[in-house]
Short mmCIF file of C-alpha atoms (C1' of nucleotides) in Angstrom, two decimals:
data_model
loop_
_atom_site.label_atom_id
_atom_site.label_comp_id
_atom_site.label_asym_id
_atom_site.label_seq_id
_atom_site.Cartn_x
_atom_site.Cartn_y
_atom_site.Cartn_z
CA UNK A 117 157.56 2.30 237.88
CA UNK A 118 160.35 3.99 239.80
CA UNK A 119 162.72 4.24 236.76
CA UNK A 120 163.83 7.72 236.32
CA UNK A 121 163.02 10.81 238.45
CA UNK A 122 164.14 8.72 241.54
CA UNK A 123 167.60 10.36 241.93
CA UNK A 124 166.49 11.58 245.44
CA UNK A 125 165.43 8.40 247.40
CA UNK A 126 167.86 6.23 245.75
CA UNK A 127 170.68 8.42 247.10
CA UNK A 128 168.99 8.51 250.44
CA UNK A 129 169.55 4.98 251.21
CA UNK A 130 173.22 5.41 250.25
CA UNK A 131 173.60 8.59 252.15
CA UNK A 132 171.91 7.00 255.45
CA UNK A 133 174.27 3.91 254.94
CA UNK A 134 177.37 5.93 254.66
CA UNK A 135 176.48 8.08 257.83
CA UNK A 136 175.72 5.00 259.80
CA UNK A 137 178.96 3.37 258.91
CA UNK A 138 180.64 1.74 262.00
CA UNK A 139 177.60 2.42 264.30
CA UNK A 140 176.59 -1.28 263.82
CA UNK A 141 179.59 -2.46 266.02
CA UNK A 142 178.73 -0.09 268.78
CA UNK A 143 174.92 -0.91 268.61
CA UNK A 144 175.51 -4.77 268.75
CA UNK A 145 178.25 -4.72 271.23
CA UNK A 146 175.99 -2.37 273.35
CA UNK A 147 173.00 -4.65 273.33
CA UNK A 148 175.44 -7.60 274.24
CA UNK A 149 176.74 -5.57 277.07
CA UNK A 150 173.42 -6.20 278.86
CA UNK A 151 173.24 -9.90 278.25
CA UNK A 152 173.59 -12.76 275.89
CA UNK A 153 171.60 -12.84 272.56
CA UNK A 154 171.44 -14.72 269.36
CA UNK A 155 171.87 -13.09 265.90
CA UNK A 156 168.41 -13.13 264.68
CA UNK A 157 167.23 -11.59 267.85
CA UNK A 158 169.87 -8.76 267.58
CA UNK A 159 168.73 -8.16 264.08
CA UNK A 160 165.09 -7.79 265.11
CA UNK A 161 165.85 -5.74 268.13
CA UNK A 162 167.85 -3.12 265.98
CA UNK A 163 165.16 -3.10 263.51
CA UNK A 164 162.60 -1.70 266.05
CA UNK A 165 165.03 0.52 268.01
CA UNK A 166 165.02 4.17 267.06
CA UNK A 167 162.54 3.93 264.20
CA UNK A 168 164.81 1.73 262.11
CA UNK A 169 167.77 4.11 261.77
CA UNK A 170 169.95 1.46 263.38
CA UNK A 171 168.75 -1.47 261.36
CA UNK A 172 171.42 -3.64 259.98
CA UNK A 173 170.83 -6.49 257.50
CA UNK A 174 171.82 -10.05 257.71
CA UNK A 175 174.71 -9.59 255.39
CA UNK A 176 176.12 -7.12 257.76
CA UNK A 177 175.29 -8.50 261.05
CA UNK A 178 176.79 -12.14 260.59
CA UNK A 179 180.18 -10.93 259.28
CA UNK A 180 180.10 -8.59 262.08
CA UNK A 181 179.59 -11.13 264.78
CA UNK A 182 182.28 -13.20 263.26
CA UNK A 183 184.76 -10.40 263.11
CA UNK A 184 184.00 -9.58 266.80
CA UNK A 185 184.44 -13.13 267.65
CA UNK A 186 187.78 -13.50 265.88
CA UNK A 187 188.94 -10.32 267.85
CA UNK A 188 188.02 -12.05 271.12
CA UNK A 189 185.20 -9.37 271.91
CA UNK A 190 182.50 -11.85 272.08
CA UNK A 191 182.05 -15.77 272.42
CA UNK A 192 179.54 -17.88 270.73
CA UNK A 193 177.84 -21.01 271.79
CA UNK A 194 175.36 -23.17 269.91
CA UNK A 195 172.34 -23.82 272.16
CA UNK A 196 169.66 -26.45 271.12
CA UNK A 197 167.49 -26.42 274.25
CA UNK A 198 164.53 -28.72 273.01
CA UNK A 199 164.43 -27.34 269.55
CA UNK A 200 165.44 -28.86 266.37
CA UNK A 201 166.92 -25.59 264.89
CA UNK A 202 169.70 -24.53 267.43
CA UNK A 203 170.55 -20.76 268.01
CA UNK A 204 174.09 -19.50 268.46
CA UNK A 205 174.40 -17.37 271.51
CA UNK A 206 176.79 -14.60 271.65
CA UNK A 207 178.31 -13.14 275.00
CA UNK A 208 180.54 -10.14 275.58
CA UNK A 209 184.13 -10.78 276.97
CA UNK A 210 186.24 -8.48 279.37
CA UNK A 211 188.01 -7.41 276.10
CA UNK A 212 184.74 -6.74 274.41
CA UNK A 213 183.87 -4.48 277.20
CA UNK A 214 186.89 -2.44 276.87
CA UNK A 215 186.25 -2.17 273.13
CA UNK A 216 182.73 -1.05 274.07
CA UNK A 217 183.99 1.59 276.24
CA UNK A 218 186.44 2.87 273.53
CA UNK A 219 183.60 2.75 271.05
CA UNK A 220 181.37 4.82 273.08
CA UNK A 221 184.11 7.40 273.95
CA UNK A 222 184.86 7.69 270.19
CA UNK A 223 181.16 8.01 269.25
CA UNK A 224 180.33 10.68 271.84
CA UNK A 225 183.61 12.55 270.82
CA UNK A 226 182.31 12.63 267.17
CA UNK A 227 178.83 13.56 268.23
CA UNK A 228 180.08 16.43 270.43
CA UNK A 229 182.61 17.69 267.71
CA UNK A 230 179.97 17.87 265.06
CA UNK A 231 177.50 19.53 267.48
CA UNK A 232 180.05 22.12 268.58
CA UNK A 233 180.86 22.81 264.89
CA UNK A 234 177.30 23.31 263.85
CA UNK A 235 176.76 25.44 266.96
CA UNK A 236 179.71 27.55 266.01
CA UNK A 237 178.39 28.16 262.56
CA UNK A 238 175.01 29.15 263.84
CA UNK A 239 176.56 31.76 266.10
CA UNK A 240 178.52 32.91 263.24
CA UNK A 241 175.42 33.36 261.14
CA UNK A 242 174.12 35.94 263.89
CA UNK B 158 210.11 0.20 267.09
CA UNK B 159 206.41 0.03 267.01
CA UNK B 160 206.32 -3.11 265.02
CA UNK B 161 204.24 -5.55 266.73
CA UNK B 162 202.08 -5.05 269.94
CA UNK B 163 200.57 -2.22 268.19
CA UNK B 164 197.26 -3.71 267.45
CA UNK B 165 195.32 -1.14 269.73
CA UNK B 166 196.32 2.19 268.16
CA UNK B 167 196.42 0.88 264.63
CA UNK B 168 192.94 -0.28 264.96
CA UNK B 169 191.94 3.01 266.51
CA UNK B 170 192.45 5.01 263.35
CA UNK B 171 190.25 2.59 261.27
CA UNK B 172 187.80 2.56 263.98
CA UNK B 173 187.68 6.46 264.17
CA UNK B 174 187.48 6.57 260.23
CA UNK B 175 184.70 4.10 259.95
CA UNK B 176 182.62 5.83 262.63
CA UNK B 177 183.26 9.29 260.86
CA UNK B 178 182.19 7.94 257.55
CA UNK B 179 179.85 10.25 255.75
CA UNK B 180 180.34 13.14 258.32
CA UNK B 181 182.89 14.82 256.06
CA UNK B 182 180.09 15.80 253.66
CA UNK B 183 177.86 17.28 256.34
CA UNK B 184 180.90 19.09 257.97
CA UNK B 185 181.99 20.70 254.58
CA UNK B 186 178.54 21.59 253.40
CA UNK B 187 177.69 23.05 256.86
CA UNK B 188 180.80 25.36 256.60
CA UNK B 189 179.95 26.37 253.07
CA UNK B 190 176.42 27.17 254.19
CA UNK B 191 177.92 30.27 256.04
CA UNK B 192 179.87 31.60 253.11
CA UNK B 193 182.39 30.67 250.37
CA UNK B 194 185.77 28.95 251.25
CA UNK B 195 188.59 27.38 249.30
CA UNK B 196 189.56 23.80 249.85
CA UNK B 197 192.75 24.37 251.75
CA UNK B 198 190.93 26.76 254.17
CA UNK B 199 188.27 24.02 254.80
CA UNK B 200 190.90 21.41 255.59
CA UNK B 201 192.47 23.60 258.18
CA UNK B 202 189.16 24.78 259.70
CA UNK B 203 188.03 21.01 260.19
CA UNK B 204 191.54 20.29 261.60
CA UNK B 205 190.98 22.60 264.40
CA UNK B 206 187.32 22.09 265.11
CA UNK B 207 186.29 19.74 267.71
CA UNK B 208 189.88 18.65 268.70
CA UNK B 209 190.45 17.01 265.37
CA UNK B 210 187.85 14.47 265.36
CA UNK B 211 186.28 16.16 262.05
CA UNK B 212 189.51 16.42 260.40
CA UNK B 213 189.72 15.24 256.82
CA UNK B 214 192.64 14.62 254.65
CA UNK B 215 193.44 16.17 251.29
CA UNK B 216 192.71 12.77 249.36
CA UNK B 217 189.16 12.85 250.88
CA UNK B 218 188.45 16.49 250.62
CA UNK B 219 189.37 17.15 246.97
CA UNK B 220 187.34 14.12 245.62
CA UNK B 221 184.47 15.31 247.85
CA UNK B 222 184.50 18.75 246.50
CA UNK B 223 184.44 17.49 243.03
CA UNK B 224 181.48 15.15 243.89
CA UNK B 225 179.36 18.05 245.36
CA UNK B 226 180.18 20.08 242.46
CA UNK B 227 179.08 17.47 239.95
CA UNK B 228 176.04 17.05 241.92
CA UNK B 229 175.28 20.52 241.85
CA UNK B 230 175.46 21.26 245.42
CA UNK B 231 178.19 23.80 245.17
CA UNK B 232 180.03 25.84 242.63
CA UNK B 233 183.61 26.50 242.04
CA UNK B 234 185.45 29.67 240.87
CA UNK B 235 189.02 30.36 240.40
CA UNK B 236 190.07 33.62 241.89
CA UNK B 237 193.54 35.12 241.47
CA UNK B 238 193.09 38.42 243.26
CA UNK B 239 196.66 39.82 243.08
CA UNK B 240 198.15 36.53 244.03
CA UNK B 241 200.26 34.44 241.60
CA UNK B 242 198.86 31.39 242.93
CA UNK B 243 194.99 31.27 242.52
CA UNK B 244 192.62 29.80 244.91
CA UNK B 245 189.53 27.77 243.89
CA UNK B 246 186.61 29.18 245.90
CA UNK B 247 183.49 27.09 246.55
CA UNK B 248 179.85 28.39 247.27
CA UNK B 249 176.82 26.48 248.13
CA UNK B 250 173.76 26.48 245.66
CA UNK B 251 170.09 26.23 246.61
CA UNK B 252 170.22 22.38 245.78
CA UNK B 253 173.14 22.33 248.09
CA UNK B 254 171.06 23.96 250.88
CA UNK B 255 168.39 21.32 250.41
CA UNK B 256 170.92 18.54 250.59
CA UNK B 257 172.47 19.95 253.84
CA UNK B 258 169.18 20.18 255.33
CA UNK B 259 168.53 16.40 254.56
CA UNK B 260 172.00 15.58 255.73
CA UNK B 261 171.35 17.31 259.26
CA UNK B 262 168.05 15.62 259.40
CA UNK B 263 169.61 12.09 258.96
CA UNK B 264 172.58 12.87 261.13
CA UNK B 265 170.40 13.94 264.09
CA UNK B 266 168.03 10.87 263.55
CA UNK B 267 170.94 8.64 263.75
CA UNK B 268 172.39 10.49 266.96
CA UNK B 269 168.89 10.27 268.58
CA UNK B 270 168.47 6.79 267.72
CA UNK B 271 171.65 5.69 269.18
CA UNK B 272 170.96 7.80 272.29
CA UNK B 273 167.70 6.15 272.77
CA UNK B 274 169.30 2.78 272.33
CA UNK B 275 172.06 3.26 274.75
CA UNK B 276 169.40 5.10 277.33
CA UNK B 277 167.14 2.13 277.03
CA UNK B 278 169.96 -0.37 277.67
CA UNK B 279 170.92 1.72 280.67
CA UNK B 280 167.59 1.56 282.12
CA UNK B 281 167.26 -2.03 281.50
CA UNK B 282 170.47 -2.57 283.42
CA UNK B 283 168.65 -1.08 286.59
"C1'" DC C 103 150.76 -28.21 250.41
"C1'" DC C 104 152.88 -24.04 250.10
"C1'" DC C 105 154.64 -19.77 252.00
"C1'" DG C 106 156.22 -16.75 255.24
"C1'" DA C 107 158.75 -16.41 259.39
"C1'" DT C 108 162.78 -18.31 261.84
"C1'" DA C 109 167.85 -18.85 261.85
"C1'" DC C 110 172.05 -19.32 260.13
"C1'" DC C 111 175.59 -18.48 256.33
"C1'" DT C 112 178.23 -16.82 251.73
"C1'" DT C 113 180.12 -14.11 247.48
"C1'" DG C 114 180.47 -9.81 244.81
"C1'" DC C 115 179.82 -5.11 244.39
"C1'" DG C 116 179.61 -0.02 245.65
"C1'" DC C 117 181.89 3.63 247.69
"C1'" DG C 118 184.07 6.74 250.82
"C1'" DA C 119 188.52 7.73 253.45
"C1'" DC C 120 193.08 7.63 253.09
"C1'" DA C 121 198.27 6.78 252.09
"C1'" DA C 122 201.35 8.39 248.94
"C1'" DG C 123 202.62 10.43 245.24
"C1'" DG C 124 202.86 14.67 241.99
"C1'" DC C 125 203.10 19.86 240.90
"C1'" DA C 126 204.07 24.74 241.52
"C1'" DT C 127 204.59 29.14 244.49
"C1'" DC C 128 206.00 31.72 248.29
"C1'" DG C 129 208.45 33.19 252.60
"C1'" DG C 130 212.02 32.65 255.88
"C1'" DG C 131 216.13 30.87 257.84
"C1'" DT C 132 221.29 29.89 257.14
"C1'" DA D 158 222.11 31.75 246.94
"C1'" DC D 159 219.76 27.96 248.37
"C1'" DC D 160 216.79 24.84 250.57
"C1'" DC D 161 212.57 23.53 252.96
"C1'" DG D 162 208.32 24.03 255.06
"C1'" DA D 163 203.76 25.80 254.32
"C1'" DT D 164 200.28 27.08 251.05
"C1'" DG D 165 197.38 25.30 247.43
"C1'" DC D 166 195.58 22.08 244.11
"C1'" DC D 167 195.32 17.40 242.20
"C1'" DT D 168 195.36 11.73 241.27
"C1'" DT D 169 195.82 6.66 241.73
"C1'" DG D 170 195.48 2.27 244.45
"C1'" DT D 171 194.21 0.04 248.53
"C1'" DC D 172 191.31 -1.01 252.47
"C1'" DG D 173 187.13 -2.27 254.83
"C1'" DC D 174 182.07 -1.85 256.06
"C1'" DG D 175 177.37 -2.47 254.41
"C1'" DC D 176 174.27 -4.52 251.44
"C1'" DA D 177 171.92 -7.28 247.70
"C1'" DA D 178 171.34 -11.60 246.39
"C1'" DG D 179 171.79 -15.96 246.90
"C1'" DG D 180 171.89 -20.67 249.71
"C1'" DT D 181 170.24 -24.01 253.38
"C1'" DA D 182 166.93 -25.90 256.71
"C1'" DT D 183 162.86 -25.93 260.23
"C1'" DC D 184 158.21 -24.93 261.78
"C1'" DG D 185 153.56 -23.06 261.86
"C1'" DG D 186 149.23 -21.54 259.71
"C1'" DG D 187 145.93 -20.97 255.86
#
DNA sequence: CCCGATACCTTGCGCGACAAGGCATCGGGT
DNA sequence: ACCCGATGCCTTGTCGCGCAAGGTATCGGG
């Protein structure tokens, strides 16, 4: 029955999505910075981290991993072990570590910039 | 002569843009939360705030203001004063203040989530 | 025996940021 | 007198991420 009168929460999802834009790359690369992982595992990990604010969907994750691989930031290997359904494990490369450093710098710059702006406005309101 | 071999900084602008996605609305609405402003002034203010990380371009700002106005979050009035070239002043509405609160909540949720993730990964690396 | 979880993938759409363009006014420098 | 940069507003077209929705296949439990 959510038909009309939904204009708030329907917008919330989009708002959240737009705000989080670009953070998927940082989150994924950060996790891979601590060790190799396969895609589905990354997805599940991010679903639980930070109350789900960093959750990314399959349609986002897999293309992202392919972009990172094409850019040379990560490498992929299929691993079957004993299982019939093999997993694709990703590992970060030196270039990927450089990129991760850059991303972290940009992210904290943005966070600090926004914090400074909001703080300045609060002072002003005094 | 920047022709090839530029693949680093050309990407940086896009990266920065994607990360900052959605923050323009928060920044603009925050400023308007402290008093009325006209568009060009908002642009100049954001250019200087936080070493330019929050800078937004004309092609972003004006459509954004129109979206906010359509949504009822801000109102606009042309003001001529004595000048020949009038300015369009924007002021936040009660609905806009609600929206601003929501945006700030979402933003800090994202920032905290990312901080928690990065902290957890650092611990893990111990 | 079927369904949900695991595990990978793709195509098409929505939407914000921007480049690049346009229009008009005003002040200062030459 | 003239031009140019800053002021001040606007629009159209393109780019690229995130996602919904769909597809394929295996495996375990009810």
